[in-house]
Amino acid sequence: MGMETVTLRLPAPLYAKAEELAVEAETNPDDLVAMLIETAHQRRTWVREFKELREQIKRDGGLSIGSSREEVVEQLRQTRREIFDAEYAHLYR
């Protein structure tokens, strides 16, 4: 029993581009469309998750790493020292 199919109408120039891409990808236009749809779906998921992360950070008060360049650099240095102390300092004692 085969998969149910539908007919998709595309302008001829668009279909020609799809065929060209399919040939380059060594596949057929149907598989190319499926791959492009899956890629678009995955991208949409990543964008949605990124937006949710940004909203969560915003709700939680934002990133408090400093407002000036010097404060940001100092915070990064402090974080690096903490990571070094936690992960690698024992190797040098």
mmCIF file of N, CA and C in Angstrom:
data_model
loop_
_atom_site.group_PDB
_atom_site.id
_atom_site.type_symbol
_atom_site.label_atom_id
_atom_site.label_comp_id
_atom_site.label_asym_id
_atom_site.label_seq_id
_atom_site.Cartn_x
_atom_site.Cartn_y
_atom_site.Cartn_z
ATOM 1 N N MET A 1 0.850 -1.169 0.000
ATOM 2 C CA MET A 1 0.000 0.000 0.000
ATOM 3 C C MET A 1 0.898 1.234 0.000
ATOM 4 N N GLY A 2 0.691 2.141 -0.956
ATOM 5 C CA GLY A 2 1.542 3.305 -1.111
ATOM 6 C C GLY A 2 1.104 4.474 -0.261
ATOM 7 N N MET A 3 1.941 5.473 -0.261
ATOM 8 C CA MET A 3 1.654 6.695 0.478
ATOM 9 C C MET A 3 0.694 7.556 -0.330
ATOM 10 N N GLU A 4 -0.256 8.186 0.365
ATOM 11 C CA GLU A 4 -1.189 9.075 -0.312
ATOM 12 C C GLU A 4 -0.418 10.272 -0.860
ATOM 13 N N THR A 5 -0.744 10.692 -2.045
ATOM 14 C CA THR A 5 -0.048 11.822 -2.664
ATOM 15 C C THR A 5 -1.035 12.903 -3.061
ATOM 16 N N VAL A 6 -0.490 14.093 -3.249
ATOM 17 C CA VAL A 6 -1.270 15.224 -3.753
ATOM 18 C C VAL A 6 -0.464 15.861 -4.872
ATOM 19 N N THR A 7 -1.135 16.617 -5.698
ATOM 20 C CA THR A 7 -0.465 17.323 -6.784
ATOM 21 C C THR A 7 -0.218 18.746 -6.341
ATOM 22 N N LEU A 8 0.994 19.198 -6.544
ATOM 23 C CA LEU A 8 1.381 20.555 -6.177
ATOM 24 C C LEU A 8 1.671 21.313 -7.458
ATOM 25 N N ARG A 9 1.009 22.438 -7.624
ATOM 26 C CA ARG A 9 1.212 23.238 -8.832
ATOM 27 C C ARG A 9 2.225 24.321 -8.527
ATOM 28 N N LEU A 10 3.297 24.360 -9.340
ATOM 29 C CA LEU A 10 4.341 25.362 -9.199
ATOM 30 C C LEU A 10 4.528 26.079 -10.530
ATOM 31 N N PRO A 11 4.906 27.337 -10.486
ATOM 32 C CA PRO A 11 5.272 28.001 -11.735
ATOM 33 C C PRO A 11 6.473 27.268 -12.353
ATOM 34 N N ALA A 12 6.500 27.197 -13.662
ATOM 35 C CA ALA A 12 7.554 26.456 -14.365
ATOM 36 C C ALA A 12 8.961 26.899 -13.967
ATOM 37 N N PRO A 13 9.249 28.206 -13.841
ATOM 38 C CA PRO A 13 10.610 28.601 -13.440
ATOM 39 C C PRO A 13 10.993 28.094 -12.047
ATOM 40 N N LEU A 14 10.035 28.079 -11.136
ATOM 41 C CA LEU A 14 10.310 27.582 -9.791
ATOM 42 C C LEU A 14 10.576 26.087 -9.814
ATOM 43 N N TYR A 15 9.793 25.357 -10.593
ATOM 44 C CA TYR A 15 10.019 23.920 -10.704
ATOM 45 C C TYR A 15 11.370 23.633 -11.352
ATOM 46 N N ALA A 16 11.745 24.425 -12.335
ATOM 47 C CA ALA A 16 13.054 24.239 -12.980
ATOM 48 C C ALA A 16 14.179 24.429 -11.971
ATOM 49 N N LYS A 17 14.043 25.428 -11.098
ATOM 50 C CA LYS A 17 15.060 25.640 -10.056
ATOM 51 C C LYS A 17 15.091 24.465 -9.086
ATOM 52 N N ALA A 18 13.917 23.945 -8.743
ATOM 53 C CA ALA A 18 13.850 22.787 -7.845
ATOM 54 C C ALA A 18 14.521 21.571 -8.484
ATOM 55 N N GLU A 19 14.280 21.365 -9.773
ATOM 56 C CA GLU A 19 14.939 20.254 -10.473
ATOM 57 C C GLU A 19 16.440 20.435 -10.487
ATOM 58 N N GLU A 20 16.887 21.663 -10.719
ATOM 59 C CA GLU A 20 18.324 21.949 -10.743
ATOM 60 C C GLU A 20 18.951 21.637 -9.381
ATOM 61 N N LEU A 21 18.308 22.083 -8.321
ATOM 62 C CA LEU A 21 18.813 21.802 -6.974
ATOM 63 C C LEU A 21 18.796 20.308 -6.672
ATOM 64 N N ALA A 22 17.769 19.636 -7.120
ATOM 65 C CA ALA A 22 17.665 18.199 -6.890
ATOM 66 C C ALA A 22 18.793 17.455 -7.593
ATOM 67 N N VAL A 23 19.106 17.865 -8.811
ATOM 68 C CA VAL A 23 20.205 17.225 -9.547
ATOM 69 C C VAL A 23 21.516 17.436 -8.797
ATOM 70 N N GLU A 24 21.747 18.665 -8.316
ATOM 71 C CA GLU A 24 22.971 18.955 -7.551
ATOM 72 C C GLU A 24 23.040 18.116 -6.282
ATOM 73 N N ALA A 25 21.901 17.896 -5.641
ATOM 74 C CA ALA A 25 21.857 17.119 -4.401
ATOM 75 C C ALA A 25 21.751 15.615 -4.670
ATOM 76 N N GLU A 26 21.732 15.245 -5.940
ATOM 77 C CA GLU A 26 21.618 13.842 -6.362
ATOM 78 C C GLU A 26 20.382 13.183 -5.746
ATOM 79 N N THR A 27 19.266 13.855 -5.900
ATOM 80 C CA THR A 27 17.994 13.348 -5.401
ATOM 81 C C THR A 27 16.906 13.736 -6.394
ATOM 82 N N ASN A 28 15.667 13.539 -6.038
ATOM 83 C CA ASN A 28 14.586 13.948 -6.928
ATOM 84 C C ASN A 28 13.874 15.156 -6.315
ATOM 85 N N PRO A 29 13.099 15.875 -7.100
ATOM 86 C CA PRO A 29 12.435 17.074 -6.578
ATOM 87 C C PRO A 29 11.531 16.810 -5.377
ATOM 88 N N ASP A 30 10.873 15.653 -5.339
ATOM 89 C CA ASP A 30 10.008 15.329 -4.198
ATOM 90 C C ASP A 30 10.808 15.259 -2.900
ATOM 91 N N ASP A 31 11.938 14.553 -2.957
ATOM 92 C CA ASP A 31 12.782 14.439 -1.763
ATOM 93 C C ASP A 31 13.385 15.789 -1.388
ATOM 94 N N LEU A 32 13.707 16.588 -2.390
ATOM 95 C CA LEU A 32 14.243 17.920 -2.131
ATOM 96 C C LEU A 32 13.216 18.772 -1.389
ATOM 97 N N VAL A 33 11.971 18.737 -1.825
ATOM 98 C CA VAL A 33 10.913 19.504 -1.151
ATOM 99 C C VAL A 33 10.750 19.010 0.284
ATOM 100 N N ALA A 34 10.757 17.704 0.485
ATOM 101 C CA ALA A 34 10.645 17.157 1.839
ATOM 102 C C ALA A 34 11.793 17.634 2.716
ATOM 103 N N MET A 35 13.014 17.648 2.166
ATOM 104 C CA MET A 35 14.184 18.092 2.917
ATOM 105 C C MET A 35 14.070 19.579 3.259
ATOM 106 N N LEU A 36 13.630 20.380 2.301
ATOM 107 C CA LEU A 36 13.487 21.819 2.549
ATOM 108 C C LEU A 36 12.409 22.100 3.597
ATOM 109 N N ILE A 37 11.325 21.358 3.559
ATOM 110 C CA ILE A 37 10.265 21.537 4.550
ATOM 111 C C ILE A 37 10.774 21.141 5.938
ATOM 112 N N GLU A 38 11.501 20.045 6.028
ATOM 113 C CA GLU A 38 12.053 19.625 7.319
ATOM 114 C C GLU A 38 13.047 20.655 7.850
ATOM 115 N N THR A 39 13.874 21.201 6.976
ATOM 116 C CA THR A 39 14.833 22.240 7.381
ATOM 117 C C THR A 39 14.095 23.478 7.874
ATOM 118 N N ALA A 40 13.056 23.886 7.180
ATOM 119 C CA ALA A 40 12.270 25.052 7.597
ATOM 120 C C ALA A 40 11.593 24.789 8.941
ATOM 121 N N HIS A 41 11.094 23.595 9.123
ATOM 122 C CA HIS A 41 10.445 23.245 10.393
ATOM 123 C C HIS A 41 11.460 23.291 11.533
ATOM 124 N N GLN A 42 12.627 22.739 11.304
ATOM 125 C CA GLN A 42 13.671 22.742 12.330
ATOM 126 C C GLN A 42 14.104 24.172 12.663
ATOM 127 N N ARG A 43 14.258 24.990 11.646
ATOM 128 C CA ARG A 43 14.639 26.382 11.869
ATOM 129 C C ARG A 43 13.570 27.107 12.681
ATOM 130 N N ARG A 44 12.317 26.887 12.342
ATOM 131 C CA ARG A 44 11.219 27.522 13.073
ATOM 132 C C ARG A 44 11.240 27.091 14.541
ATOM 133 N N THR A 45 11.533 25.816 14.794
ATOM 134 C CA THR A 45 11.628 25.324 16.172
ATOM 135 C C THR A 45 12.759 26.024 16.909
ATOM 136 N N TRP A 46 13.935 26.143 16.254
ATOM 137 C CA TRP A 46 15.062 26.823 16.891
ATOM 138 C C TRP A 46 14.741 28.279 17.191
ATOM 139 N N VAL A 47 14.102 28.960 16.254
ATOM 140 C CA VAL A 47 13.745 30.369 16.457
ATOM 141 C C VAL A 47 12.765 30.499 17.618
ATOM 142 N N ARG A 48 11.776 29.625 17.673
ATOM 143 C CA ARG A 48 10.800 29.664 18.767
ATOM 144 C C ARG A 48 11.484 29.419 20.110
ATOM 145 N N GLU A 49 12.383 28.429 20.172
ATOM 146 C CA GLU A 49 13.089 28.141 21.421
ATOM 147 C C GLU A 49 14.000 29.296 21.819
ATOM 148 N N PHE A 50 14.625 29.939 20.845
ATOM 149 C CA PHE A 50 15.476 31.089 21.129
ATOM 150 C C PHE A 50 14.642 32.241 21.691
ATOM 151 N N LYS A 51 13.481 32.480 21.090
ATOM 152 C CA LYS A 51 12.587 33.533 21.596
ATOM 153 C C LYS A 51 12.142 33.230 23.020
ATOM 154 N N GLU A 52 11.822 31.958 23.288
ATOM 155 C CA GLU A 52 11.419 31.566 24.638
ATOM 156 C C GLU A 52 12.550 31.788 25.631
ATOM 157 N N LEU A 53 13.776 31.485 25.242
ATOM 158 C CA LEU A 53 14.935 31.714 26.101
ATOM 159 C C LEU A 53 15.121 33.197 26.377
ATOM 160 N N ARG A 54 14.988 34.017 25.336
ATOM 161 C CA ARG A 54 15.108 35.461 25.526
ATOM 162 C C ARG A 54 14.039 35.982 26.473
ATOM 163 N N GLU A 55 12.796 35.486 26.322
ATOM 164 C CA GLU A 55 11.715 35.908 27.209
ATOM 165 C C GLU A 55 11.979 35.469 28.649
ATOM 166 N N GLN A 56 12.502 34.262 28.812
ATOM 167 C CA GLN A 56 12.811 33.780 30.157
ATOM 168 C C GLN A 56 13.889 34.647 30.803
ATOM 169 N N ILE A 57 14.910 34.984 30.057
ATOM 170 C CA ILE A 57 15.972 35.847 30.577
ATOM 171 C C ILE A 57 15.395 37.201 30.950
ATOM 172 N N LYS A 58 14.523 37.716 30.099
ATOM 173 C CA LYS A 58 13.895 39.011 30.366
ATOM 174 C C LYS A 58 13.040 38.950 31.632
ATOM 175 N N ARG A 59 12.241 37.872 31.772
ATOM 176 C CA ARG A 59 11.393 37.707 32.961
ATOM 177 C C ARG A 59 12.219 37.588 34.237
ATOM 178 N N ASP A 60 13.376 36.938 34.127
ATOM 179 C CA ASP A 60 14.226 36.707 35.297
ATOM 180 C C ASP A 60 15.132 37.884 35.614
ATOM 181 N N GLY A 61 14.931 39.006 34.945
ATOM 182 C CA GLY A 61 15.703 40.199 35.271
ATOM 183 C C GLY A 61 16.858 40.479 34.336
ATOM 184 N N GLY A 62 16.992 39.732 33.284
ATOM 185 C CA GLY A 62 18.047 39.983 32.308
ATOM 186 C C GLY A 62 19.387 39.418 32.736
ATOM 187 N N LEU A 63 20.362 39.668 31.911
ATOM 188 C CA LEU A 63 21.724 39.241 32.205
ATOM 189 C C LEU A 63 22.426 40.364 32.943
ATOM 190 N N SER A 64 22.784 40.119 34.159
ATOM 191 C CA SER A 64 23.423 41.169 34.956
ATOM 192 C C SER A 64 24.937 40.990 34.912
ATOM 193 N N ILE A 65 25.521 41.301 33.760
ATOM 194 C CA ILE A 65 26.970 41.157 33.635
ATOM 195 C C ILE A 65 27.675 42.492 33.586
ATOM 196 N N GLY A 66 26.941 43.570 33.736
ATOM 197 C CA GLY A 66 27.550 44.888 33.744
ATOM 198 C C GLY A 66 27.046 45.728 32.601
ATOM 199 N N SER A 67 27.182 47.027 32.787
ATOM 200 C CA SER A 67 26.684 47.917 31.749
ATOM 201 C C SER A 67 27.801 48.509 30.909
ATOM 202 N N SER A 68 28.989 48.597 31.465
ATOM 203 C CA SER A 68 30.095 49.148 30.687
ATOM 204 C C SER A 68 30.963 48.012 30.150
ATOM 205 N N ARG A 69 31.764 48.349 29.191
ATOM 206 C CA ARG A 69 32.648 47.352 28.589
ATOM 207 C C ARG A 69 33.598 46.770 29.638
ATOM 208 N N GLU A 70 34.113 47.618 30.496
ATOM 209 C CA GLU A 70 35.048 47.171 31.534
ATOM 210 C C GLU A 70 34.375 46.196 32.512
ATOM 211 N N GLU A 71 33.110 46.486 32.863
ATOM 212 C CA GLU A 71 32.390 45.596 33.768
ATOM 213 C C GLU A 71 32.144 44.230 33.125
ATOM 214 N N VAL A 72 31.815 44.242 31.864
ATOM 215 C CA VAL A 72 31.587 42.981 31.150
ATOM 216 C C VAL A 72 32.877 42.181 31.084
ATOM 217 N N VAL A 73 33.982 42.831 30.732
ATOM 218 C CA VAL A 73 35.275 42.141 30.655
ATOM 219 C C VAL A 73 35.665 41.586 32.017
ATOM 220 N N GLU A 74 35.486 42.358 33.073
ATOM 221 C CA GLU A 74 35.826 41.887 34.421
ATOM 222 C C GLU A 74 34.964 40.702 34.829
ATOM 223 N N GLN A 75 33.670 40.743 34.486
ATOM 224 C CA GLN A 75 32.788 39.617 34.803
ATOM 225 C C GLN A 75 33.226 38.362 34.050
ATOM 226 N N LEU A 76 33.608 38.512 32.791
ATOM 227 C CA LEU A 76 34.090 37.360 32.016
ATOM 228 C C LEU A 76 35.376 36.804 32.610
ATOM 229 N N ARG A 77 36.263 37.674 33.039
ATOM 230 C CA ARG A 77 37.509 37.218 33.686
ATOM 231 C C ARG A 77 37.205 36.462 34.972
ATOM 232 N N GLN A 78 36.271 36.979 35.751
ATOM 233 C CA GLN A 78 35.886 36.313 36.996
ATOM 234 C C GLN A 78 35.299 34.936 36.712
ATOM 235 N N THR A 79 34.434 34.859 35.718
ATOM 236 C CA THR A 79 33.838 33.575 35.344
ATOM 237 C C THR A 79 34.919 32.603 34.895
ATOM 238 N N ARG A 80 35.866 33.084 34.108
ATOM 239 C CA ARG A 80 36.962 32.226 33.651
ATOM 240 C C ARG A 80 37.781 31.714 34.838
ATOM 241 N N ARG A 81 38.059 32.585 35.825
ATOM 242 C CA ARG A 81 38.799 32.156 37.024
ATOM 243 C C ARG A 81 38.018 31.091 37.781
ATOM 244 N N GLU A 82 36.716 31.284 37.918
ATOM 245 C CA GLU A 82 35.888 30.312 38.633
ATOM 246 C C GLU A 82 35.885 28.965 37.927
ATOM 247 N N ILE A 83 35.778 28.974 36.613
ATOM 248 C CA ILE A 83 35.806 27.719 35.849
ATOM 249 C C ILE A 83 37.161 27.057 35.991
ATOM 250 N N PHE A 84 38.219 27.833 35.907
ATOM 251 C CA PHE A 84 39.567 27.272 36.051
ATOM 252 C C PHE A 84 39.719 26.644 37.432
ATOM 253 N N ASP A 85 39.311 27.376 38.473
ATOM 254 C CA ASP A 85 39.442 26.854 39.837
ATOM 255 C C ASP A 85 38.649 25.564 40.019
ATOM 256 N N ALA A 86 37.454 25.516 39.441
ATOM 257 C CA ALA A 86 36.601 24.341 39.600
ATOM 258 C C ALA A 86 37.069 23.149 38.783
ATOM 259 N N GLU A 87 37.621 23.395 37.610
ATOM 260 C CA GLU A 87 37.916 22.297 36.691
ATOM 261 C C GLU A 87 39.397 21.928 36.574
ATOM 262 N N TYR A 88 40.290 22.919 36.705
ATOM 263 C CA TYR A 88 41.697 22.659 36.363
ATOM 264 C C TYR A 88 42.709 22.974 37.440
ATOM 265 N N ALA A 89 42.343 23.749 38.433
ATOM 266 C CA ALA A 89 43.319 24.205 39.429
ATOM 267 C C ALA A 89 43.999 23.012 40.108
ATOM 268 N N HIS A 90 43.280 21.927 40.347
ATOM 269 C CA HIS A 90 43.864 20.762 41.028
ATOM 270 C C HIS A 90 45.032 20.160 40.233
ATOM 271 N N LEU A 91 45.090 20.394 38.955
ATOM 272 C CA LEU A 91 46.183 19.875 38.132
ATOM 273 C C LEU A 91 47.495 20.610 38.372
ATOM 274 N N TYR A 92 47.436 21.802 38.931
ATOM 275 C CA TYR A 92 48.616 22.629 39.117
ATOM 276 C C TYR A 92 49.013 22.776 40.583
ATOM 277 N N ARG A 93 48.402 22.030 41.451
ATOM 278 C CA ARG A 93 48.733 22.096 42.876
ATOM 279 C C ARG A 93 49.597 20.959 43.286
#
